[in-house]
Amino acid sequence: MFAISTMSSSVQGIFFLIAVVLFMAAGVSVTPGKKNLIGFGLGFFVFVFMWNAFAAA
């Protein structure tokens, strides 16, 4: 339907690695403004599952 293929495992690993780095940066930071990194980390984490779900449709 969407004419996309599933994301390769190396690209998935990159997205998950970026998410982990953002989560760690948000956890270590002491300033309240850095909590936006959690949202970016969740975005990178969920994007992989969303992409593969669209590819399966």
Tab-separated table of N, CA and C in Angstrom:
chain	number	residue	atom	x	y	z
A	1	MET	N	0.820	-1.187	0.000
A	1	MET	CA	0.000	0.000	0.000
A	1	MET	C	0.870	1.259	0.000
A	2	PHE	N	1.846	1.315	0.891
A	2	PHE	CA	2.702	2.495	0.944
A	2	PHE	C	3.945	2.356	0.081
A	3	ALA	N	4.192	1.160	-0.447
A	3	ALA	CA	5.312	0.881	-1.343
A	3	ALA	C	6.650	1.189	-0.692
A	4	ILE	N	6.795	0.826	0.578
A	4	ILE	CA	8.086	0.951	1.240
A	4	ILE	C	8.487	-0.428	1.739
A	5	SER	N	9.776	-0.615	1.893
A	5	SER	CA	10.259	-1.893	2.407
A	5	SER	C	10.640	-1.734	3.875
A	6	THR	N	10.816	-2.853	4.543
A	6	THR	CA	11.186	-2.792	5.950
A	6	THR	C	12.578	-2.191	6.097
A	7	MET	N	12.804	-1.596	7.213
A	7	MET	CA	14.068	-0.934	7.489
A	7	MET	C	15.141	-1.988	7.763
A	8	SER	N	16.319	-1.780	7.233
A	8	SER	CA	17.390	-2.755	7.431
A	8	SER	C	17.835	-2.754	8.893
A	9	SER	N	18.458	-3.836	9.282
A	9	SER	CA	18.846	-3.964	10.696
A	9	SER	C	19.923	-2.968	11.079
A	10	SER	N	20.790	-2.591	10.161
A	10	SER	CA	21.823	-1.607	10.502
A	10	SER	C	21.214	-0.220	10.729
A	11	VAL	N	20.241	0.143	9.925
A	11	VAL	CA	19.573	1.434	10.111
A	11	VAL	C	18.763	1.419	11.404
A	12	GLN	N	18.117	0.298	11.707
A	12	GLN	CA	17.402	0.177	12.972
A	12	GLN	C	18.357	0.344	14.151
A	13	GLY	N	19.511	-0.269	14.051
A	13	GLY	CA	20.512	-0.138	15.114
A	13	GLY	C	20.964	1.287	15.305
A	14	ILE	N	21.124	2.024	14.217
A	14	ILE	CA	21.522	3.427	14.317
A	14	ILE	C	20.445	4.238	15.022
A	15	PHE	N	19.192	4.030	14.649
A	15	PHE	CA	18.099	4.759	15.292
A	15	PHE	C	18.010	4.424	16.781
A	16	PHE	N	18.149	3.133	17.127
A	16	PHE	CA	18.096	2.746	18.532
A	16	PHE	C	19.294	3.295	19.300
A	17	LEU	N	20.461	3.346	18.671
A	17	LEU	CA	21.642	3.907	19.325
A	17	LEU	C	21.464	5.396	19.592
A	18	ILE	N	20.918	6.119	18.633
A	18	ILE	CA	20.643	7.547	18.832
A	18	ILE	C	19.657	7.728	19.981
A	19	ALA	N	18.632	6.875	20.041
A	19	ALA	CA	17.645	6.973	21.120
A	19	ALA	C	18.297	6.725	22.472
A	20	VAL	N	19.172	5.737	22.564
A	20	VAL	CA	19.838	5.445	23.834
A	20	VAL	C	20.735	6.598	24.254
A	21	VAL	N	21.459	7.186	23.310
A	21	VAL	CA	22.323	8.330	23.631
A	21	VAL	C	21.489	9.504	24.129
A	22	LEU	N	20.357	9.759	23.490
A	22	LEU	CA	19.496	10.860	23.937
A	22	LEU	C	18.914	10.584	25.314
A	23	PHE	N	18.511	9.335	25.577
A	23	PHE	CA	18.001	8.985	26.904
A	23	PHE	C	19.078	9.155	27.964
A	24	MET	N	20.307	8.753	27.662
A	24	MET	CA	21.397	8.888	28.624
A	24	MET	C	21.726	10.355	28.864
A	25	ALA	N	21.713	11.160	27.808
A	25	ALA	CA	21.991	12.587	27.953
A	25	ALA	C	20.912	13.261	28.796
A	26	ALA	N	19.668	12.859	28.615
A	26	ALA	CA	18.576	13.436	29.415
A	26	ALA	C	18.679	12.981	30.869
A	27	GLY	N	19.115	11.756	31.095
A	27	GLY	CA	19.237	11.256	32.461
A	27	GLY	C	20.381	11.884	33.217
A	28	VAL	N	21.455	12.206	32.536
A	28	VAL	CA	22.634	12.771	33.189
A	28	VAL	C	22.483	14.269	33.412
A	29	SER	N	21.736	14.943	32.564
A	29	SER	CA	21.632	16.399	32.641
A	29	SER	C	20.903	16.823	33.910
A	30	VAL	N	21.314	17.961	34.422
A	30	VAL	CA	20.689	18.481	35.637
A	30	VAL	C	19.801	19.679	35.351
A	31	THR	N	19.879	20.224	34.143
A	31	THR	CA	19.048	21.376	33.825
A	31	THR	C	17.678	20.913	33.330
A	32	PRO	N	16.610	21.594	33.715
A	32	PRO	CA	15.267	21.167	33.319
A	32	PRO	C	15.016	21.235	31.813
A	33	GLY	N	15.704	22.076	31.071
A	33	GLY	CA	15.485	22.219	29.641
A	33	GLY	C	15.904	21.000	28.848
A	34	LYS	N	16.740	20.169	29.415
A	34	LYS	CA	17.232	18.987	28.710
A	34	LYS	C	16.209	17.850	28.703
A	35	LYS	N	15.086	18.016	29.362
A	35	LYS	CA	14.075	16.965	29.369
A	35	LYS	C	13.429	16.800	28.007
A	36	ASN	N	13.633	17.759	27.104
A	36	ASN	CA	13.136	17.603	25.737
A	36	ASN	C	13.856	16.476	25.017
A	37	LEU	N	15.035	16.103	25.505
A	37	LEU	CA	15.777	15.009	24.886
A	37	LEU	C	15.033	13.692	25.029
A	38	ILE	N	14.240	13.552	26.068
A	38	ILE	CA	13.447	12.330	26.236
A	38	ILE	C	12.442	12.199	25.096
A	39	GLY	N	11.833	13.297	24.735
A	39	GLY	CA	10.887	13.277	23.619
A	39	GLY	C	11.565	12.924	22.303
A	40	PHE	N	12.746	13.474	22.062
A	40	PHE	CA	13.479	13.137	20.841
A	40	PHE	C	13.902	11.669	20.858
A	41	GLY	N	14.334	11.176	22.018
A	41	GLY	CA	14.704	9.770	22.139
A	41	GLY	C	13.533	8.847	21.862
A	42	LEU	N	12.371	9.191	22.388
A	42	LEU	CA	11.175	8.388	22.120
A	42	LEU	C	10.792	8.444	20.648
A	43	GLY	N	10.996	9.595	20.035
A	43	GLY	CA	10.701	9.721	18.610
A	43	GLY	C	11.573	8.799	17.769
A	44	PHE	N	12.873	8.770	18.052
A	44	PHE	CA	13.768	7.880	17.319
A	44	PHE	C	13.440	6.419	17.600
A	45	PHE	N	13.065	6.116	18.838
A	45	PHE	CA	12.754	4.736	19.219
A	45	PHE	C	11.495	4.232	18.515
A	46	VAL	N	10.455	5.052	18.482
A	46	VAL	CA	9.170	4.631	17.926
A	46	VAL	C	9.173	4.656	16.398
A	47	PHE	N	10.017	5.483	15.803
A	47	PHE	CA	10.044	5.616	14.347
A	47	PHE	C	10.329	4.287	13.663
A	48	VAL	N	11.222	3.493	14.236
A	48	VAL	CA	11.565	2.199	13.632
A	48	VAL	C	10.343	1.296	13.572
A	49	PHE	N	9.603	1.223	14.677
A	49	PHE	CA	8.413	0.367	14.703
A	49	PHE	C	7.317	0.888	13.774
A	50	MET	N	7.183	2.220	13.705
A	50	MET	CA	6.185	2.808	12.809
A	50	MET	C	6.531	2.499	11.356
A	51	TRP	N	7.796	2.642	10.991
A	51	TRP	CA	8.227	2.386	9.614
A	51	TRP	C	7.957	0.938	9.221
A	52	ASN	N	8.313	0.007	10.096
A	52	ASN	CA	8.101	-1.411	9.780
A	52	ASN	C	6.620	-1.768	9.758
A	53	ALA	N	5.811	-1.113	10.565
A	53	ALA	CA	4.368	-1.352	10.527
A	53	ALA	C	3.772	-0.863	9.210
A	54	PHE	N	4.215	0.286	8.714
A	54	PHE	CA	3.747	0.778	7.419
A	54	PHE	C	4.211	-0.145	6.300
A	55	ALA	N	5.414	-0.684	6.415
A	55	ALA	CA	5.913	-1.579	5.378
A	55	ALA	C	5.134	-2.893	5.350
A	56	ALA	N	4.642	-3.326	6.497
A	56	ALA	CA	3.870	-4.576	6.555
A	56	ALA	C	2.455	-4.395	6.036
A	57	ALA	N	1.982	-3.160	5.990
A	57	ALA	CA	0.601	-2.899	5.557
A	57	ALA	C	0.438	-3.076	4.069
